[in-house]
PDB file of C-alpha atoms and ligand atoms in Angstrom:
ATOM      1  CA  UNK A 294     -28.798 -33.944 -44.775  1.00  0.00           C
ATOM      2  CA  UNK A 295     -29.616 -30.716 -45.458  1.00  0.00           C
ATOM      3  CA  UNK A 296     -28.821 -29.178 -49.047  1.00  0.00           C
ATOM      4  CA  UNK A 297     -26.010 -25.621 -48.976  1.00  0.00           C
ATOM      5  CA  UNK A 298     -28.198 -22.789 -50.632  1.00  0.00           C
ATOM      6  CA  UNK A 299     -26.269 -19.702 -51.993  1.00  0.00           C
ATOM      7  CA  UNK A 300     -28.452 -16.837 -52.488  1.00  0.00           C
ATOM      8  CA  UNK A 301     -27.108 -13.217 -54.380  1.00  0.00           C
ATOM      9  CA  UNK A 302     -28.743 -10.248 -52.796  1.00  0.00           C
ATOM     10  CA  UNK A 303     -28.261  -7.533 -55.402  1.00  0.00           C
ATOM     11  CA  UNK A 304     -29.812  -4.939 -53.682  1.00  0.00           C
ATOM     12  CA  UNK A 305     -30.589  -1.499 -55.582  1.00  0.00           C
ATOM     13  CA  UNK A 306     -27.741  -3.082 -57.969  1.00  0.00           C
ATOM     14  CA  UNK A 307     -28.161  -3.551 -61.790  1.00  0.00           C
ATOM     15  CA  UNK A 308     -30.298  -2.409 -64.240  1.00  0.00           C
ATOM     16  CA  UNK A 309     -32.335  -5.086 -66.518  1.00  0.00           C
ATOM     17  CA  UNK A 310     -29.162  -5.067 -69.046  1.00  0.00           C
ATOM     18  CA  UNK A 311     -26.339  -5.427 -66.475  1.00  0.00           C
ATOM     19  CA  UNK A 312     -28.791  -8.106 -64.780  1.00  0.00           C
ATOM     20  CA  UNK A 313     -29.314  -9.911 -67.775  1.00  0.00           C
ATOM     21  CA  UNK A 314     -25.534  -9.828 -68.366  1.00  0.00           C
ATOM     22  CA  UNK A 315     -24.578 -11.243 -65.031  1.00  0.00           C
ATOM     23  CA  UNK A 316     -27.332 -13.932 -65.467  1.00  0.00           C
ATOM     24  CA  UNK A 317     -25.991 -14.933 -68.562  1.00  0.00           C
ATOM     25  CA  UNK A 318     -22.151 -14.762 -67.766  1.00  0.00           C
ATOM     26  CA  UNK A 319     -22.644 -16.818 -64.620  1.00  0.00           C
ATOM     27  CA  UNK A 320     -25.051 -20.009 -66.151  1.00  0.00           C
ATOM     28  CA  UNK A 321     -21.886 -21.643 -67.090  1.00  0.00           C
ATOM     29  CA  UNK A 322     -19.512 -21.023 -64.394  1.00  0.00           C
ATOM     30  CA  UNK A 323     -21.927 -22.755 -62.160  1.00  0.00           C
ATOM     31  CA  UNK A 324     -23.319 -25.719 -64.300  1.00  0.00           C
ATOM     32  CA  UNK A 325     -21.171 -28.045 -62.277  1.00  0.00           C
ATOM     33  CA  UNK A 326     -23.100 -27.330 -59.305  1.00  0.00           C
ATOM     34  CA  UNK A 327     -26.009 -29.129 -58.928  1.00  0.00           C
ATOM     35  CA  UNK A 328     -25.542 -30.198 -54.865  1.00  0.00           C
ATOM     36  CA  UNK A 329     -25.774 -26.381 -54.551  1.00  0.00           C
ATOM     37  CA  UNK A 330     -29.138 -24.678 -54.762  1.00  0.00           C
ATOM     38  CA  UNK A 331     -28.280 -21.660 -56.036  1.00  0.00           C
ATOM     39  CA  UNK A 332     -30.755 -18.332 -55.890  1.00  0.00           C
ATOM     40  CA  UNK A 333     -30.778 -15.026 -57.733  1.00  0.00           C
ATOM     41  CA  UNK A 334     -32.250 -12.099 -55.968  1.00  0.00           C
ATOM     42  CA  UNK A 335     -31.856  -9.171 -58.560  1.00  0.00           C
ATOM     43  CA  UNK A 336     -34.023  -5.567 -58.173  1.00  0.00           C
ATOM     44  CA  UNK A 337     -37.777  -5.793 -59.478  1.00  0.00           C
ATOM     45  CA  UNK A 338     -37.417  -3.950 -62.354  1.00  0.00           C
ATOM     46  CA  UNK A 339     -34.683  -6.873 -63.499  1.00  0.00           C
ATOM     47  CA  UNK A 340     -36.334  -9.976 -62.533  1.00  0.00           C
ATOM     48  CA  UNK A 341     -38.401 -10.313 -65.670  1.00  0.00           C
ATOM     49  CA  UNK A 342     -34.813 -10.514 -67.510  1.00  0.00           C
ATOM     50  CA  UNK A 343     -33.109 -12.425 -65.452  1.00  0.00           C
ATOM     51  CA  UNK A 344     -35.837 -14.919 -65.161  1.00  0.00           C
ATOM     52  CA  UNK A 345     -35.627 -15.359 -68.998  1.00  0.00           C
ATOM     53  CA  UNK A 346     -31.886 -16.353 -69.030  1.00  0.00           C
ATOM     54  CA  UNK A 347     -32.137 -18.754 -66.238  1.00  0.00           C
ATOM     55  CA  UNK A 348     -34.888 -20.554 -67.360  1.00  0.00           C
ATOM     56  CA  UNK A 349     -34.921 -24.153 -67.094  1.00  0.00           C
ATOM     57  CA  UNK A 350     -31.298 -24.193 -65.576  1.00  0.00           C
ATOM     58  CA  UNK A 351     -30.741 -25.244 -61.601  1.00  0.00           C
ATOM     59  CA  UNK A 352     -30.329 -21.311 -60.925  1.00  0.00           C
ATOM     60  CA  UNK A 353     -33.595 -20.177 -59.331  1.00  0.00           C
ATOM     61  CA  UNK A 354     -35.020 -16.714 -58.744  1.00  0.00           C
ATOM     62  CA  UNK A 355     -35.831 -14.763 -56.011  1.00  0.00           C
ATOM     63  CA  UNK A 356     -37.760 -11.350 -55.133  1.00  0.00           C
ATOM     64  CA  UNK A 357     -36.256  -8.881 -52.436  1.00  0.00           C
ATOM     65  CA  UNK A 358     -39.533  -8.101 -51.056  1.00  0.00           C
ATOM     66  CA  UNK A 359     -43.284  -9.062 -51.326  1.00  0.00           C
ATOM     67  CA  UNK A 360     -46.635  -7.877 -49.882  1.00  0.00           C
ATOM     68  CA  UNK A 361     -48.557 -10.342 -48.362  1.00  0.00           C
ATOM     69  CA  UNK A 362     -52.295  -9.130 -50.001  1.00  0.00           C
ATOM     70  CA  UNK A 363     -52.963 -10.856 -53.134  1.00  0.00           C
ATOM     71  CA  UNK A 364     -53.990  -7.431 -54.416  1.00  0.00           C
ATOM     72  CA  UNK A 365     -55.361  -4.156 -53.717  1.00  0.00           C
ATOM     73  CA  UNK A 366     -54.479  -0.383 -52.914  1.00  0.00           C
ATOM     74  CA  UNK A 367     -50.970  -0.701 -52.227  1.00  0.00           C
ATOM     75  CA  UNK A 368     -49.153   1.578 -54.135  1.00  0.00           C
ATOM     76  CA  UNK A 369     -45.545   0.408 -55.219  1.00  0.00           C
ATOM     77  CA  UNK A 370     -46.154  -2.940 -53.702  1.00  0.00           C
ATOM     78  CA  UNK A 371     -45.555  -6.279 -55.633  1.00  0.00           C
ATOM     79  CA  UNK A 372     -47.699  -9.740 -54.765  1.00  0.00           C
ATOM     80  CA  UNK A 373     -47.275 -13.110 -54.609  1.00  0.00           C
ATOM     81  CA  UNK A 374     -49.220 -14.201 -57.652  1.00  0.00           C
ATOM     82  CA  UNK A 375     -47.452 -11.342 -59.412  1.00  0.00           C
ATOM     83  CA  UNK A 376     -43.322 -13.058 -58.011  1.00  0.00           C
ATOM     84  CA  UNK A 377     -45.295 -16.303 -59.296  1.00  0.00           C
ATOM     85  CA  UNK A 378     -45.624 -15.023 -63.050  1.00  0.00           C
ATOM     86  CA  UNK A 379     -42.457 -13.637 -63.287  1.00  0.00           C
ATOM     87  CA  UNK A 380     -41.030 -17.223 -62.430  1.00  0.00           C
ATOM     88  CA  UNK A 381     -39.683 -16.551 -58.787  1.00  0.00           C
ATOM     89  CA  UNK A 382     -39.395 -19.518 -56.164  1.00  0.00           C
ATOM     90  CA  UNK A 383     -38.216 -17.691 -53.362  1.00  0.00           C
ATOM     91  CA  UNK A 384     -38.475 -13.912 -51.577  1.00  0.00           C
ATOM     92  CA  UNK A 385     -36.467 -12.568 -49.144  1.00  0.00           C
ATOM     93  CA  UNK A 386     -38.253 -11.183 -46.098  1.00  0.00           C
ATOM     94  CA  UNK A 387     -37.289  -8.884 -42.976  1.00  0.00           C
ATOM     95  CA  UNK A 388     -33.679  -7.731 -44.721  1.00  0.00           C
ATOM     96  CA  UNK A 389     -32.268  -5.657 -42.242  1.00  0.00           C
ATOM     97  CA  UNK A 390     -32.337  -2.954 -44.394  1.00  0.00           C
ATOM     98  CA  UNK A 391     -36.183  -3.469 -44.635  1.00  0.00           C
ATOM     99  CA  UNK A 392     -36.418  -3.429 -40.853  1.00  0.00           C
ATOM    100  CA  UNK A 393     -33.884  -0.233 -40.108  1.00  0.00           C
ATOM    101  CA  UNK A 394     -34.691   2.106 -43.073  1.00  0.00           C
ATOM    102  CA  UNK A 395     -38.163   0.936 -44.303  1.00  0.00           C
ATOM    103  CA  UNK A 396     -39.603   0.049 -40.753  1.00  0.00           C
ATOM    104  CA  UNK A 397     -40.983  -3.422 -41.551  1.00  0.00           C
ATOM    105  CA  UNK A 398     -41.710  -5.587 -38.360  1.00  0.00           C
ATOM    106  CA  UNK A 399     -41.936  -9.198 -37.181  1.00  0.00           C
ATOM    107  CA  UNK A 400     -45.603  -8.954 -37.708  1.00  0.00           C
ATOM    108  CA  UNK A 401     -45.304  -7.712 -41.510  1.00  0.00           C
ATOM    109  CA  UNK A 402     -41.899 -10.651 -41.568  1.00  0.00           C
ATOM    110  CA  UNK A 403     -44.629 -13.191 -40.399  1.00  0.00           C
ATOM    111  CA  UNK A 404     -47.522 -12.060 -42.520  1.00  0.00           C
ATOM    112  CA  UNK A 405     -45.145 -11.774 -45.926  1.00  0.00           C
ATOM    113  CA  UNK A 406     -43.907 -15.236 -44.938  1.00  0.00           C
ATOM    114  CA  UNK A 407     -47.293 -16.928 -44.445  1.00  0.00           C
ATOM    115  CA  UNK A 408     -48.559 -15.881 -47.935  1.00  0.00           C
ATOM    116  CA  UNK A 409     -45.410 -16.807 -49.774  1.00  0.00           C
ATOM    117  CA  UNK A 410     -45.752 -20.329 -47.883  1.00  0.00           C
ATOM    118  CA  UNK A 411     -49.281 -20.370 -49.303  1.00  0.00           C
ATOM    119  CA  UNK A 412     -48.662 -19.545 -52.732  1.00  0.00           C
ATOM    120  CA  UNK A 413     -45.433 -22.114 -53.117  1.00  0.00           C
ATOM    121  CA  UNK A 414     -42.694 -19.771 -52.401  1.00  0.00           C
ATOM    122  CA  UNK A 415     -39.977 -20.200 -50.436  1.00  0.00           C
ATOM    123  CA  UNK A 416     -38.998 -17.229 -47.895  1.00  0.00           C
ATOM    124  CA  UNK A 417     -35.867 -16.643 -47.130  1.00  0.00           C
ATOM    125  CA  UNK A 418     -36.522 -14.772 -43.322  1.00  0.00           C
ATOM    126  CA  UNK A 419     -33.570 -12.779 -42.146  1.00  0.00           C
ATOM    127  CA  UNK A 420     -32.696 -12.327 -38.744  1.00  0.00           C
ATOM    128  CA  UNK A 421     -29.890 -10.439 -36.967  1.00  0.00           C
ATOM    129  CA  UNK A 422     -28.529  -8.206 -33.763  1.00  0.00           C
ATOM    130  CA  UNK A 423     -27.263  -4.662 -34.079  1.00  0.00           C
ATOM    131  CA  UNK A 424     -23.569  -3.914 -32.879  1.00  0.00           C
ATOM    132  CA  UNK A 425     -25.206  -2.241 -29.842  1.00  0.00           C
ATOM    133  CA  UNK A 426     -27.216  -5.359 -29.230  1.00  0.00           C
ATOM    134  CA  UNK A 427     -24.270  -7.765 -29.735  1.00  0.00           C
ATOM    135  CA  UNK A 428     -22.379  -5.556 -27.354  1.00  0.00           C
ATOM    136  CA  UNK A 429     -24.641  -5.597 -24.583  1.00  0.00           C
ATOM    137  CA  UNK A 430     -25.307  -9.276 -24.678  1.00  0.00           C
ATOM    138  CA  UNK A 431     -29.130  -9.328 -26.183  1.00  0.00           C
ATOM    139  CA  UNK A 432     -28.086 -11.519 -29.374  1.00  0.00           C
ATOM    140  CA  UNK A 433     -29.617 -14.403 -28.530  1.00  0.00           C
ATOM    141  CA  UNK A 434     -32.577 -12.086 -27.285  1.00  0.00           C
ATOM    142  CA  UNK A 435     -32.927 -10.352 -29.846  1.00  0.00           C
ATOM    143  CA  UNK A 436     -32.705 -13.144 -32.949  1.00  0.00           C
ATOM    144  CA  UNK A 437     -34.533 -15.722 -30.777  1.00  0.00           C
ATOM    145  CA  UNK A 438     -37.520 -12.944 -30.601  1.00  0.00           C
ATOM    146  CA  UNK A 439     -37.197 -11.853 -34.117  1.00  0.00           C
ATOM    147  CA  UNK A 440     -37.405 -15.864 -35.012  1.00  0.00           C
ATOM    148  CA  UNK A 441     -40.557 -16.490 -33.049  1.00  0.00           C
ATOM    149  CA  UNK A 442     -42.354 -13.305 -33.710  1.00  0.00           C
ATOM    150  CA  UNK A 443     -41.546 -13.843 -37.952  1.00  0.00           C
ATOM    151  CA  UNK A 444     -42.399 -17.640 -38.082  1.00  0.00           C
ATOM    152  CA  UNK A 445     -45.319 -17.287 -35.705  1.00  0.00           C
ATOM    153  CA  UNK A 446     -47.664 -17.479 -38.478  1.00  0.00           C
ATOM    154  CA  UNK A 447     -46.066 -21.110 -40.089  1.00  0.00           C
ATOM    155  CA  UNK A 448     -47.117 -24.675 -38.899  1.00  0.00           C
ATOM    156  CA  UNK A 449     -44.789 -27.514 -38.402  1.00  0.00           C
ATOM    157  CA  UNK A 450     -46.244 -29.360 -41.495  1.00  0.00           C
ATOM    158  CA  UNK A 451     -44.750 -26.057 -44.223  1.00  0.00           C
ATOM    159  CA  UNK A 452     -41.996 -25.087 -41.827  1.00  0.00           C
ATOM    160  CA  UNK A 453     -39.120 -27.371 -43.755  1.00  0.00           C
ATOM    161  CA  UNK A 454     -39.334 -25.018 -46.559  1.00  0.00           C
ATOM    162  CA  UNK A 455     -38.676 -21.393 -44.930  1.00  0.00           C
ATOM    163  CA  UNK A 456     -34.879 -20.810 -44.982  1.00  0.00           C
ATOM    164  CA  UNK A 457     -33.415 -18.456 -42.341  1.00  0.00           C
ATOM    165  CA  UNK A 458     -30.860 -15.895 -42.932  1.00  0.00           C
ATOM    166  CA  UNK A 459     -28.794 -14.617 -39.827  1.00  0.00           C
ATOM    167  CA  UNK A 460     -27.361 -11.683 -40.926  1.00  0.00           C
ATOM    168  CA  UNK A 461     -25.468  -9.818 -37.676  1.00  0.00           C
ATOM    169  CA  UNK A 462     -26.346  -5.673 -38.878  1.00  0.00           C
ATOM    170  CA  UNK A 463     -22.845  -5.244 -38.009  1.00  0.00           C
ATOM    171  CA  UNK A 464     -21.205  -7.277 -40.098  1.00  0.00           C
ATOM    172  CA  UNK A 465     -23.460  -6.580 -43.332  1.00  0.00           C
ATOM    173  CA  UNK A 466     -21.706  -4.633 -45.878  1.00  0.00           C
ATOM    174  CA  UNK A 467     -19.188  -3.612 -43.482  1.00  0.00           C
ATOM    175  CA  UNK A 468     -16.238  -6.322 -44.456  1.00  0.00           C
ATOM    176  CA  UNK A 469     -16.663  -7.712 -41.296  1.00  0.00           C
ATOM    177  CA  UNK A 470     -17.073 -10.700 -41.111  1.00  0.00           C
ATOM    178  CA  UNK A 471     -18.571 -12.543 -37.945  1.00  0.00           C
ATOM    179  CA  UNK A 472     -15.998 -15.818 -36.986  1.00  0.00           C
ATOM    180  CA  UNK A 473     -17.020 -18.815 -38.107  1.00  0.00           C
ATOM    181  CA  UNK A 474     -17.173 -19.579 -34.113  1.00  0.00           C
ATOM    182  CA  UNK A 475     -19.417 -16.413 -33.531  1.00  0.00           C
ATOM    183  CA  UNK A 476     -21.981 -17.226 -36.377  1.00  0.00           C
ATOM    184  CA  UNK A 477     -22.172 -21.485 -35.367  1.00  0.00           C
ATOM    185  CA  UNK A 478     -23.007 -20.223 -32.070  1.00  0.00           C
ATOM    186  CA  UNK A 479     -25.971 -18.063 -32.755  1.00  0.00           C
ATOM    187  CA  UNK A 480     -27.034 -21.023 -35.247  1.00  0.00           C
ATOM    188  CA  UNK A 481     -26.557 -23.255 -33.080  1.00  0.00           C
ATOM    189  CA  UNK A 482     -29.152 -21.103 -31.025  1.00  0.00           C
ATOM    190  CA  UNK A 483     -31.265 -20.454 -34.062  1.00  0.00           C
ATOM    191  CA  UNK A 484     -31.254 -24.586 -34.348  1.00  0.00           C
ATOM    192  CA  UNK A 485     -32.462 -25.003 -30.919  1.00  0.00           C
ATOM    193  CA  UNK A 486     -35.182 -22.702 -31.143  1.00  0.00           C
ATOM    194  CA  UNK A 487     -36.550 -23.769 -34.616  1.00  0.00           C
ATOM    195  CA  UNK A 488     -36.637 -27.106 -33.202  1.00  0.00           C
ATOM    196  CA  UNK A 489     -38.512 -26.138 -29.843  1.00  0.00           C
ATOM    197  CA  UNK A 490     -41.111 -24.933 -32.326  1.00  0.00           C
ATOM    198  CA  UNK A 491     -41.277 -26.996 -35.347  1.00  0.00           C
ATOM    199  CA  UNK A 492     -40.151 -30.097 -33.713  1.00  0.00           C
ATOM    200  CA  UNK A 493     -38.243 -32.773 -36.757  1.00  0.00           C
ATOM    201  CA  UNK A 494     -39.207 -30.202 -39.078  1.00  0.00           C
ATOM    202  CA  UNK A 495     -37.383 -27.533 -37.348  1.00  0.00           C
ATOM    203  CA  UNK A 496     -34.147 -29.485 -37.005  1.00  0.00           C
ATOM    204  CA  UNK A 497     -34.115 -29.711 -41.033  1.00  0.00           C
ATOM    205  CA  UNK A 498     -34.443 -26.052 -41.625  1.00  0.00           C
ATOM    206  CA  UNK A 499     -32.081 -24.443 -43.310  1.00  0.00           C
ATOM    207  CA  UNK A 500     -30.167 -21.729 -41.785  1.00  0.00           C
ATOM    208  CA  UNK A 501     -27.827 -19.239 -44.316  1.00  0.00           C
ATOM    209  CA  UNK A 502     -25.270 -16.917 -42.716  1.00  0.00           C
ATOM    210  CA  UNK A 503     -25.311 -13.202 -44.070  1.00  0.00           C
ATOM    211  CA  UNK A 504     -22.495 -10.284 -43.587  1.00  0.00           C
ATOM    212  CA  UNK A 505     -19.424  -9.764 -45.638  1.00  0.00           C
ATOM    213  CA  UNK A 506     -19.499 -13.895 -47.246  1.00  0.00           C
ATOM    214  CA  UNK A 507     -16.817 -13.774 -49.824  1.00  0.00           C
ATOM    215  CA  UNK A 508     -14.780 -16.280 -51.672  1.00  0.00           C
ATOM    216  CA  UNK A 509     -12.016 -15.895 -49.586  1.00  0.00           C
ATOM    217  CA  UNK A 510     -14.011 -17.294 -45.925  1.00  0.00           C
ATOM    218  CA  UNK A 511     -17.218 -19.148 -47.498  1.00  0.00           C
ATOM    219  CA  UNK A 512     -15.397 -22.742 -46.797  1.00  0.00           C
ATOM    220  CA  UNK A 513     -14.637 -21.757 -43.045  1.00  0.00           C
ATOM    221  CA  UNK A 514     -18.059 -20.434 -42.414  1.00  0.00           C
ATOM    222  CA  UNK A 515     -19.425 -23.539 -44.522  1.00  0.00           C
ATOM    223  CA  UNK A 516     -17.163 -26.052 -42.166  1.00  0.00           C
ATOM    224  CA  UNK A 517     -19.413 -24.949 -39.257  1.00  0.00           C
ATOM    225  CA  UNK A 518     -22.052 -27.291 -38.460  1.00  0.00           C
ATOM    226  CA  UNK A 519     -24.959 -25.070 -38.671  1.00  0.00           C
ATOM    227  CA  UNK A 520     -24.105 -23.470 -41.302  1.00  0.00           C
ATOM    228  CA  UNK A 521     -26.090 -24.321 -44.146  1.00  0.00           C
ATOM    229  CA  UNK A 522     -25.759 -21.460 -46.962  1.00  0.00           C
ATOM    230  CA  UNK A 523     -25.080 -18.115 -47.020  1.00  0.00           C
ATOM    231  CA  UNK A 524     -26.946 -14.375 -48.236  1.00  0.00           C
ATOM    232  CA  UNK A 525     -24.458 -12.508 -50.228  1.00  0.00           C
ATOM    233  CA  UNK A 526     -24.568  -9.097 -50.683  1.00  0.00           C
ATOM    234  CA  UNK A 527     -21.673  -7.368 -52.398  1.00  0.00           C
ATOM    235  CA  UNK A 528     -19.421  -9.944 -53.210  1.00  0.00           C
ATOM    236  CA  UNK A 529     -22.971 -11.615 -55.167  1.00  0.00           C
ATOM    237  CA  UNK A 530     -22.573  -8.902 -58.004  1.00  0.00           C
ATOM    238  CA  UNK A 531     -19.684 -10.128 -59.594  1.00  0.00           C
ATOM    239  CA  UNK A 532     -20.128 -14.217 -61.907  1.00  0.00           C
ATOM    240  CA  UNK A 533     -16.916 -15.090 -61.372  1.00  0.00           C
ATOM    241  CA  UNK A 534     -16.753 -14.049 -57.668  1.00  0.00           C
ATOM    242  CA  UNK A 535     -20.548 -15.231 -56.756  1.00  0.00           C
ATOM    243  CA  UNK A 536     -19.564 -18.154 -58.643  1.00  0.00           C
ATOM    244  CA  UNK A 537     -16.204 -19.282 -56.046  1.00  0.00           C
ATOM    245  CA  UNK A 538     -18.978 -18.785 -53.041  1.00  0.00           C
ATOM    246  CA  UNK A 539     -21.072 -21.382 -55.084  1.00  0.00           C
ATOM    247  CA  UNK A 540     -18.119 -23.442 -55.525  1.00  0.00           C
ATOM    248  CA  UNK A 541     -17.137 -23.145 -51.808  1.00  0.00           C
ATOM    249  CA  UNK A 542     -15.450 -26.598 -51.590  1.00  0.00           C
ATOM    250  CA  UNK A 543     -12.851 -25.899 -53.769  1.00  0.00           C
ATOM    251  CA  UNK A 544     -11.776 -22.703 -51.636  1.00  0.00           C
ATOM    252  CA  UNK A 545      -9.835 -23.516 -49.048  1.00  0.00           C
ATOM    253  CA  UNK A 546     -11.237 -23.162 -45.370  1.00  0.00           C
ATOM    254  CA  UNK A 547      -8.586 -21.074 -43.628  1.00  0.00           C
ATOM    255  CA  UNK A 548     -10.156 -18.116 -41.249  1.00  0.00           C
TER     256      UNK A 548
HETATM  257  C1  LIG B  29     -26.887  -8.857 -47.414  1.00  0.00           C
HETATM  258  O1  LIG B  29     -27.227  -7.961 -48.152  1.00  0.00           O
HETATM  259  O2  LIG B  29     -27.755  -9.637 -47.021  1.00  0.00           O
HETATM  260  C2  LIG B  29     -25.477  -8.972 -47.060  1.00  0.00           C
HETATM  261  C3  LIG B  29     -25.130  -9.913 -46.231  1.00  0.00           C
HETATM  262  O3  LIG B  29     -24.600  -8.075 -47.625  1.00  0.00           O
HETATM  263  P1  LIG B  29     -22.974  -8.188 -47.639  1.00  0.00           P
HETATM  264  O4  LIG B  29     -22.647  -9.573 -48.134  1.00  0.00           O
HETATM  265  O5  LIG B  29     -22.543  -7.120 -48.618  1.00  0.00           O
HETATM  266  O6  LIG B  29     -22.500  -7.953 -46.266  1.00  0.00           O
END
């Protein structure tokens, strides 16, 4: 069975104060979920305050980025060991934003991935077509290449851990929301492939849907079979709203 994971995205949202705000304004609307894992993912410059509030509570934290050295010359960059002492668990990796306006590859995807893997952090790997792609039938190209070129660099034996985010570009802050019918299918896909190349391992990975989740179509998406979680961007930077997509069984699943 494989356990729903909620993660907040907040982007270039939220300064420490308005971070450590949310953090503390949410704890108790979402104390009643513990069949949920539920994941934070403010800025950098907040993660030091929100890691404070949520301390020893089921809500976990998450970077929006990492570089895969353990240190060095790279200017503006943040490390492992460094997401470590600030109390993270998870990083998100390959954003599509990363990819389209910061030109990060599958190769970087795969290299970030590895060393979170090897220093006990979970990455969250996001996949996803363009419109253009979609259009002219390369989804399933497209995300199955993505998929193989960002996990190449995790065995079988750590592969349980990685989540995967598929997060259609055109549906990402866009209010357009994929059909729960259009996003099973390409997880269905995603399934199939991570299985191909992780074998049992591959079949338990989870796979989070990204692009527009709200409160109002988080229990249709949710009903789908491959559906294990979801990446929220806007509708994350609200408690009470994050809070209903935590909650997602008591909304009603209605298209
Ligand atoms: C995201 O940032 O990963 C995302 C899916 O954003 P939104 O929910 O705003 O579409």
């Amino acid at each position: 069975m494989r356990r729903p994971v909620m993660a907040a995205n907040w982007k270039m949202h939220k300064t420490r104060g308005e971070a450590e705000a949310f953090a503390r304004a949410f704890l108790p609307l979402v104390k009643e979920a513990p069949d949920v894992d539920v994941v934070l993912a403010p800025t950098a410059t907040a993660l030091d305050a929100v890691s404070r509030v949520i301390e020893g509570s089921h809500v976990a934290l998450a970077a929006q980025n990492v570089h895969p050295a353990e240190q060095g010359a790279f200017t503006g960059e943040i490390s492992v060991g460094m997401l470590q002492d600030l109390g993270c668990g998870y990083a998100i990796v390959g954003h599509s934003e990363r990819r389209t306006l910061f030109g990060e590859t599958d190769a970087q995807v795969a290299e970030k991935a590895h060393a979170l893997l090897a220093g006990g952090l979970v990455p969250i790997v996001c996949v996803g077509e363009s419109l253009e792609q979609r259009e002219t039938g390369q989804t399933f190209a497209v995300v199955g290449a993505q998929l193989q070129e960002s996990l190449s660099k995790v065995d079988a034996a750590q592969a349980e851990k990685v989540i995967v985010a598929y997060e259609p570009i055109w549906a990402i802050g866009t209010g357009k929301t994929a059909t729960p019918e259009i996003a099973q299918e390409t997880h269905a896909m995603i399934r199939e492939r991570l299985g191909a190349q992780f074998g049992e391992a591959g079949t338990a990975m989870r796979i989070q849907y990204g692009g527009s989740v709200k409160p109002e179509n988080v229990a249709s998406l949710m009903a789908q079979p491959d559906i294990d979680g979801a990446l929220v961007g806007g509708a994350s930077l609200e408690p009470e709203s994050f809070s209903r997509i935590v909650h997602f069984q008591r909304e009603t699943a209605g298209a």
